Coordinates of C-alpha atoms in Angstrom, one line a residue:
Chain A
M254 CA -51.4 -104.9 199.3
Y255 CA -51.2 -106.5 195.9
D256 CA -49.3 -103.7 194.1
A257 CA -47.4 -106.4 192.3
V258 CA -50.6 -107.3 190.5
V259 CA -50.6 -103.9 189.0
A260 CA -46.9 -104.1 188.3
F261 CA -47.4 -107.3 186.4
S262 CA -50.8 -106.4 185.0
H263 CA -49.6 -107.2 181.5
V264 CA -49.2 -110.8 182.3
A265 CA -51.6 -113.0 180.6
L266 CA -53.1 -115.5 183.0
I267 CA -53.8 -118.1 180.3
S268 CA -51.1 -118.4 177.7
I269 CA -49.5 -121.2 175.8
P270 CA -45.9 -121.5 176.7
C271 CA -43.4 -121.3 173.9
Y272 CA -41.2 -124.2 174.2
C273 CA -39.3 -123.2 171.1
A274 CA -35.7 -122.5 171.6
K275 CA -35.3 -119.9 174.4
Q276 CA -33.3 -117.2 172.8
N277 CA -32.8 -114.8 175.6
S278 CA -29.2 -114.0 176.3
V279 CA -27.4 -115.2 179.4
E280 CA -27.3 -111.7 180.7
Q281 CA -31.1 -111.3 180.3
A282 CA -31.6 -114.6 182.1
Q283 CA -29.6 -113.4 185.0
L284 CA -31.6 -110.2 185.2
L285 CA -34.8 -112.1 185.1
K286 CA -33.6 -114.4 187.9
G287 CA -33.2 -111.4 190.1
V288 CA -36.9 -110.7 190.0
L289 CA -38.1 -114.2 189.5
E290 CA -39.1 -114.7 193.2
L291 CA -41.3 -111.6 193.1
A292 CA -42.7 -112.6 189.7
V293 CA -43.6 -116.0 191.0
L294 CA -45.2 -114.6 194.2
S295 CA -47.2 -112.1 192.1
V296 CA -48.6 -114.8 189.9
I297 CA -49.6 -116.9 192.8
A298 CA -51.0 -113.9 194.6
R299 CA -53.7 -113.7 191.9
G300 CA -55.1 -117.0 193.0
E301 CA -54.2 -120.6 193.8
T302 CA -52.3 -122.2 190.9
Y303 CA -49.8 -124.9 190.0
G304 CA -46.4 -125.1 188.6
Y305 CA -47.1 -125.5 184.9
E306 CA -49.6 -122.7 185.0
I307 CA -47.2 -120.4 186.8
L308 CA -44.6 -121.2 184.2
S309 CA -47.0 -120.6 181.4
T310 CA -48.0 -117.2 182.9
L311 CA -44.4 -116.2 183.4
E312 CA -43.5 -117.1 179.9
G313 CA -46.4 -115.3 178.5
A314 CA -45.2 -112.2 180.4
G315 CA -41.8 -112.4 178.9
F316 CA -40.0 -114.5 181.4
D317 CA -39.2 -117.2 178.9
G318 CA -35.5 -116.8 179.5
V319 CA -35.8 -118.4 182.9
G320 CA -35.5 -122.1 182.9
D321 CA -38.4 -124.3 184.1
A322 CA -36.1 -125.8 186.8
S323 CA -35.4 -122.3 188.1
V324 CA -39.2 -121.7 188.5
Y325 CA -39.7 -125.0 190.3
G326 CA -36.7 -124.4 192.5
T327 CA -38.0 -121.0 193.4
L328 CA -41.3 -122.4 194.3
R329 CA -39.6 -124.8 196.6
R330 CA -37.5 -122.2 198.2
L331 CA -40.5 -119.9 198.8
E332 CA -42.5 -122.7 200.3
Q333 CA -39.6 -123.7 202.6
A334 CA -39.4 -120.0 203.7
G335 CA -43.1 -120.1 204.5
H336 CA -44.1 -117.6 201.8
L337 CA -46.1 -120.2 200.0
E338 CA -48.3 -123.1 201.1
S339 CA -49.3 -126.0 198.9
R340 CA -51.8 -128.8 198.6
L341 CA -51.9 -131.8 196.3
A342 CA -55.1 -132.1 194.1
A343 CA -56.0 -134.8 191.6
S344 CA -55.5 -133.9 188.0
D345 CA -57.7 -134.9 185.1
S346 CA -54.6 -135.9 183.2
G347 CA -51.5 -137.3 184.8
P348 CA -50.4 -137.3 188.4
A349 CA -51.7 -135.0 191.1
R350 CA -50.9 -131.3 190.8
K351 CA -49.4 -129.3 193.6
Y352 CA -51.4 -126.1 194.0
Y353 CA -49.7 -123.1 195.6
S354 CA -51.1 -120.2 197.4
V355 CA -49.4 -117.2 199.1
T356 CA -49.3 -117.1 202.9
S357 CA -49.5 -113.8 204.8
S358 CA -45.7 -113.7 205.1
G359 CA -45.5 -114.3 201.3
A360 CA -47.9 -111.4 200.8
E361 CA -45.7 -109.2 203.0
Q362 CA -42.6 -110.4 201.1
L363 CA -44.3 -109.6 197.8
Q364 CA -45.3 -106.1 198.9
A365 CA -41.9 -105.2 200.3
G366 CA -40.1 -106.7 197.3
T367 CA -42.3 -104.8 194.8
E368 CA -41.7 -101.5 196.5
A369 CA -38.0 -102.2 196.6
W370 CA -38.0 -103.2 192.9
S371 CA -40.1 -100.1 192.0
R372 CA -37.5 -97.9 193.7
I373 CA -34.7 -99.5 191.9
N374 CA -36.5 -99.4 188.7
A375 CA -37.3 -95.7 189.1
A376 CA -33.7 -94.9 190.1
F377 CA -32.4 -96.8 187.1
R378 CA -34.8 -95.0 184.7
E379 CA -33.8 -91.7 186.1
L380 CA -30.1 -92.7 185.7
V381 CA -30.6 -93.8 182.1
E382 CA -32.8 -90.8 181.1
Q383 CA -30.4 -88.2 182.4
Chain B
M223 CA -35.2 -139.7 176.0
T224 CA -38.4 -140.8 177.6
R225 CA -40.0 -138.9 180.5
D226 CA -39.1 -141.7 182.8
E227 CA -35.5 -141.6 181.7
Y228 CA -35.4 -137.9 182.1
V229 CA -36.9 -138.0 185.6
R230 CA -34.5 -140.9 186.6
N231 CA -31.5 -138.9 185.3
V232 CA -32.5 -135.8 187.2
G233 CA -33.0 -137.9 190.3
W234 CA -29.6 -139.4 189.8
S235 CA -28.1 -135.9 189.7
L236 CA -29.9 -135.0 192.9
G237 CA -28.9 -138.2 194.6
D238 CA -27.2 -136.4 197.5
L239 CA -30.5 -134.7 198.6
P240 CA -32.6 -136.1 201.4
W241 CA -35.0 -138.7 200.0
S242 CA -38.2 -136.8 200.9
T243 CA -36.8 -133.6 199.2
R244 CA -35.9 -135.5 196.1
R245 CA -39.2 -137.3 196.0
D246 CA -41.1 -133.9 196.1
L247 CA -38.9 -132.4 193.4
L248 CA -39.2 -135.4 191.1
R249 CA -43.0 -135.7 191.7
E250 CA -43.4 -132.1 190.6
L251 CA -41.1 -132.6 187.6
R252 CA -43.1 -135.7 186.6
G253 CA -46.3 -133.7 186.8
H254 CA -44.7 -131.0 184.7
L255 CA -43.6 -133.4 182.1
E256 CA -47.1 -134.8 181.9
E257 CA -48.3 -131.4 180.9
L258 CA -46.0 -131.2 177.9
P259 CA -47.0 -132.5 174.5
A260 CA -46.4 -136.2 174.1
D261 CA -43.9 -135.7 171.3
S262 CA -41.8 -133.1 173.1
D263 CA -38.1 -133.2 172.8
L264 CA -37.2 -133.0 176.5
G265 CA -33.6 -132.3 176.0
A266 CA -34.2 -129.4 173.7
Q267 CA -37.0 -127.9 175.9
L268 CA -35.6 -128.4 179.4
G269 CA -31.9 -128.9 178.8
S270 CA -30.0 -131.9 179.8
P271 CA -31.2 -133.7 183.0
E272 CA -27.9 -132.7 184.7
A273 CA -28.4 -129.0 183.8
Y274 CA -32.0 -129.1 184.9
A275 CA -31.0 -130.7 188.2
E276 CA -28.3 -128.0 188.7
D277 CA -30.8 -125.2 188.0
L278 CA -33.3 -126.7 190.3
R279 CA -30.7 -127.1 193.0
T280 CA -29.5 -123.5 192.7
A281 CA -32.9 -121.9 192.5
A282 CA -34.2 -123.9 195.5
G283 CA -31.0 -123.1 197.5
L284 CA -30.2 -126.8 198.0
E285 CA -26.5 -127.2 198.7
R286 CA -24.7 -130.3 197.6
R287 CA -24.4 -132.7 200.6
R288 CA -21.6 -135.0 201.5
G289 CA -20.8 -137.4 204.2
V290 CA -22.2 -140.5 205.8
L291 CA -25.2 -138.7 207.3
A292 CA -26.1 -137.2 203.9
F293 CA -25.7 -140.6 202.3
L294 CA -28.1 -142.2 204.8
R295 CA -30.6 -139.4 204.5
A296 CA -30.6 -139.7 200.8
R297 CA -31.7 -143.3 201.0
R298 CA -35.4 -144.1 201.0
P299 CA -36.4 -144.8 204.7
R300 CA -38.1 -148.1 203.7
N301 CA -34.9 -149.2 202.0
L302 CA -32.8 -148.0 204.9
I303 CA -34.9 -150.0 207.3
L304 CA -34.8 -153.1 205.1
L305 CA -31.0 -152.7 204.8
V306 CA -30.6 -152.3 208.6
L307 CA -32.9 -155.4 209.1
A308 CA -30.9 -157.4 206.5
L309 CA -27.6 -156.4 208.1
T310 CA -29.0 -157.2 211.6
V311 CA -30.1 -160.6 210.4
I312 CA -26.8 -161.3 208.7
G313 CA -25.0 -160.1 211.8
L314 CA -27.1 -162.3 214.0
A315 CA -26.6 -165.2 211.7
V316 CA -22.8 -164.7 211.6
G317 CA -22.8 -164.3 215.4
A318 CA -24.9 -167.5 215.8
V319 CA -22.5 -169.4 213.5
V320 CA -19.5 -168.1 215.4
W321 CA -21.1 -168.9 218.7
I322 CA -22.2 -172.4 217.7
D323 CA -18.7 -173.1 216.3
S324 CA -17.2 -172.1 219.6
Y325 CA -19.8 -173.7 221.9
Q326 CA -18.1 -176.3 224.0
P327 CA -19.9 -177.1 227.3
I328 CA -18.3 -180.4 228.2
A329 CA -16.1 -180.4 231.3
T330 CA -14.7 -182.7 233.9
G331 CA -17.4 -184.1 236.2
N332 CA -17.2 -184.4 239.9
S333 CA -16.3 -188.1 240.2
A334 CA -13.6 -190.5 239.1
Y335 CA -11.9 -193.7 240.2
G336 CA -8.4 -194.8 239.3
P337 CA -7.1 -198.3 238.4
L338 CA -6.3 -200.8 241.0
G339 CA -2.8 -200.4 242.4
S340 CA -2.6 -196.7 241.6
H341 CA -0.7 -194.5 244.1
A342 CA -0.4 -190.8 244.7
S343 CA 2.7 -189.5 242.9
P344 CA 5.5 -188.4 245.2
A345 CA 5.5 -185.0 243.7
G346 CA 1.9 -184.6 244.6
D347 CA 0.9 -183.8 241.0
G348 CA -1.4 -186.7 240.4
S349 CA -1.2 -190.5 240.7
Y350 CA 0.7 -193.3 239.0
V351 CA 0.2 -196.9 238.3
V352 CA 2.8 -199.5 237.3
F353 CA 2.2 -201.0 233.9
R354 CA 1.8 -204.7 234.0
Q355 CA 1.1 -206.3 230.6
G356 CA -2.2 -208.2 230.5
R357 CA -3.3 -207.2 233.9
R358 CA -6.9 -205.9 234.4
F359 CA -7.4 -202.2 234.0
R360 CA -10.4 -200.0 234.8
Y361 CA -10.6 -196.3 235.0
G362 CA -13.8 -194.2 235.2
M363 CA -14.6 -190.5 235.3
T364 CA -17.6 -188.3 234.7
I365 CA -18.1 -185.7 232.1
W366 CA -20.4 -182.8 232.8
N367 CA -22.5 -180.5 230.6
T368 CA -21.9 -177.0 232.0
G369 CA -23.8 -175.3 229.2
R370 CA -27.4 -174.3 228.6
Y371 CA -28.0 -176.6 225.7
T372 CA -28.0 -180.3 225.2
V373 CA -25.1 -181.8 223.2
R374 CA -24.7 -185.3 221.8
V375 CA -21.7 -187.2 223.0
L376 CA -20.5 -189.3 220.0
G377 CA -17.5 -191.2 221.5
V378 CA -13.9 -191.2 222.4
P379 CA -11.4 -191.5 219.5
R380 CA -8.8 -194.3 220.0
T381 CA -6.0 -192.2 218.9
F382 CA -4.4 -191.1 222.1
G383 CA -1.9 -193.9 222.5
L384 CA -2.7 -195.3 225.9
P385 CA -1.0 -198.5 226.9
I386 CA -4.3 -200.2 227.5
S387 CA -6.7 -202.3 225.5
Y388 CA -10.2 -201.4 226.6
R389 CA -13.9 -201.3 225.9
L390 CA -15.6 -198.0 226.5
L391 CA -18.6 -198.2 228.8
M392 CA -20.9 -195.5 230.0
S393 CA -22.8 -195.1 233.2
A394 CA -26.4 -194.1 233.9
P395 CA -27.0 -190.4 233.8
T396 CA -26.6 -188.4 237.0
T397 CA -26.4 -184.8 238.0
F398 CA -23.5 -182.7 239.2
D399 CA -24.8 -182.4 242.8
R400 CA -24.5 -186.2 243.2
A401 CA -21.2 -187.8 243.7
G402 CA -20.2 -191.2 242.2
I403 CA -20.6 -192.9 238.9
P404 CA -23.9 -194.7 239.0
E405 CA -24.3 -198.2 237.6
P406 CA -25.4 -199.9 235.5
Y407 CA -22.5 -199.6 233.1
T408 CA -23.3 -200.4 229.6
R409 CA -21.5 -200.5 226.3
F410 CA -21.0 -197.0 225.0
R411 CA -23.6 -195.6 222.7
P412 CA -23.8 -192.0 221.6
F413 CA -26.1 -190.2 224.1
D414 CA -27.5 -186.7 224.7
L415 CA -25.9 -184.9 227.6
K416 CA -28.4 -182.4 228.9
P417 CA -27.5 -179.2 230.7
G418 CA -26.3 -179.9 234.2
E419 CA -26.3 -183.6 233.5
Q420 CA -23.2 -185.7 233.9
R421 CA -22.4 -189.3 232.9
G422 CA -19.5 -191.6 233.6
L423 CA -17.1 -192.9 230.9
I424 CA -15.4 -196.2 232.0
F425 CA -12.4 -197.6 230.3
A426 CA -12.5 -201.3 231.1
G427 CA -9.9 -203.7 229.8
T428 CA -6.2 -204.7 230.3
Y429 CA -2.8 -203.1 230.2
A430 CA -1.5 -203.7 226.7
E431 CA 1.6 -202.1 225.2
P432 CA 3.0 -203.4 221.9
C433 CA 6.7 -203.9 222.3
R434 CA 8.6 -200.9 221.1
N435 CA 11.7 -201.3 223.1
R436 CA 10.4 -199.5 226.1
E437 CA 12.6 -200.4 229.0
T438 CA 11.6 -197.8 231.6
G439 CA 9.8 -194.5 231.7
S440 CA 6.2 -193.5 231.8
I441 CA 3.3 -192.2 229.8
D442 CA 1.1 -189.4 231.3
W443 CA -2.6 -189.5 230.8
V444 CA -4.0 -186.0 231.3
S445 CA -7.2 -185.8 229.3
I446 CA -9.8 -187.7 227.4
P447 CA -10.8 -186.6 223.8
V448 CA -14.5 -186.6 223.7
R449 CA -16.2 -186.2 220.4
F450 CA -19.5 -184.4 220.5
S451 CA -22.0 -182.7 218.2
F452 CA -24.1 -179.6 218.6
L453 CA -26.6 -178.7 215.9
W454 CA -24.6 -179.1 212.7
R455 CA -21.2 -178.9 214.3
T456 CA -19.1 -181.9 215.3
A457 CA -15.9 -181.4 217.3
T458 CA -13.6 -183.1 219.7
V459 CA -12.8 -181.6 223.1
Q460 CA -10.0 -182.6 225.4
V461 CA -11.7 -183.2 228.8
P462 CA -9.0 -183.0 231.6
L463 CA -8.7 -185.9 234.0
P464 CA -9.4 -184.8 237.6
E465 CA -5.7 -185.5 238.1
R466 CA -2.9 -186.7 235.9
L467 CA -2.4 -190.5 235.8
A468 CA 1.0 -191.8 234.9
F469 CA 1.7 -195.3 233.5
V470 CA 5.1 -196.2 234.9
F471 CA 7.0 -198.9 232.9
R472 CA 9.4 -201.4 234.2
K473 CA 11.1 -203.9 232.0
T474 CA 8.3 -206.0 230.4
P475 CA 8.8 -209.6 229.6
A476 CA 7.3 -209.2 226.2
C477 CA 9.7 -206.6 225.2
R478 CA 12.7 -208.5 226.6
S479 CA 11.7 -211.6 224.7
T480 CA 11.3 -209.6 221.5
N481 CA 14.5 -207.8 221.8
Q482 CA 16.6 -210.9 222.6

């Protein structure tokens, strides 16, 4: 069910986000956006987490070309689509955090998306290596 | 740019979104900013507030909204309710002022008596009386409060040019279902006219016309100007006589003597 976990196994769960200048090209950012929804789902599928932590994990995995707003916007869109559910929990520092978890439809979406992405990736590799 | 300023500017750029959506997005942004180091340069890290808002909008699939409905939904419900309440109160206040300014319940009562020697006019459109300088004159009629609220009758202005010299008297109060102008008659004093109540106004005096070369002709008396007050408003209303009264003039000795 959580093939995406394998697919993104190199993602470090705890990482310090690099808020230095984001130097990815516009083209790379567009490529990353295409898979951002799956990436976000896969991070949350590992366990309940909140926005900043998701962002940190993604940046540690090399998604630092994607803007913070894009990640939060994606979280909202996934939640509105019913793929995520959330709860507010008090934080030690600052305002309450919104914790996300994957719903069953989110898990199905993740599995289907990962398979589709794998097929595309394999097809692309084959095309490039010819 | 401080965190509050950044959040405020992002919120401004998302001003077309429903208030609850905007609140959720900004709450999460605020939480995100709290996680950043205190000395962070928000513009350098997150981009301009406008760009952040645009990215957020695009990623969340939130289309830009226009129109009256979108404008209303973008307002905080509490503020919207307060606005509606304020507009309602203002509307009611304006309506009340307009209503009070137009409130006029005084009408002709059910009783009147004409001066001695008055006759029905040949045309059947009222009555007439021959003017005789210095002769006794008395005319009475009732005014009636047809409204639902009490008004204060202040008096009858002496500006309507009748050929009489008079003292204004008033009757005891009565009701519309009783005919007549009940005595005692007393000198006029401002009085409250309650709903459904009527009271007689009596013009008691003598015929008096300063000489102004009037040989013949007539003066029609059709209404009485009654000054009244209701709450803060004071106004004068013309209360029609039950029927027109004409003062018919013959040659008057006073005029003749003056003209000669």
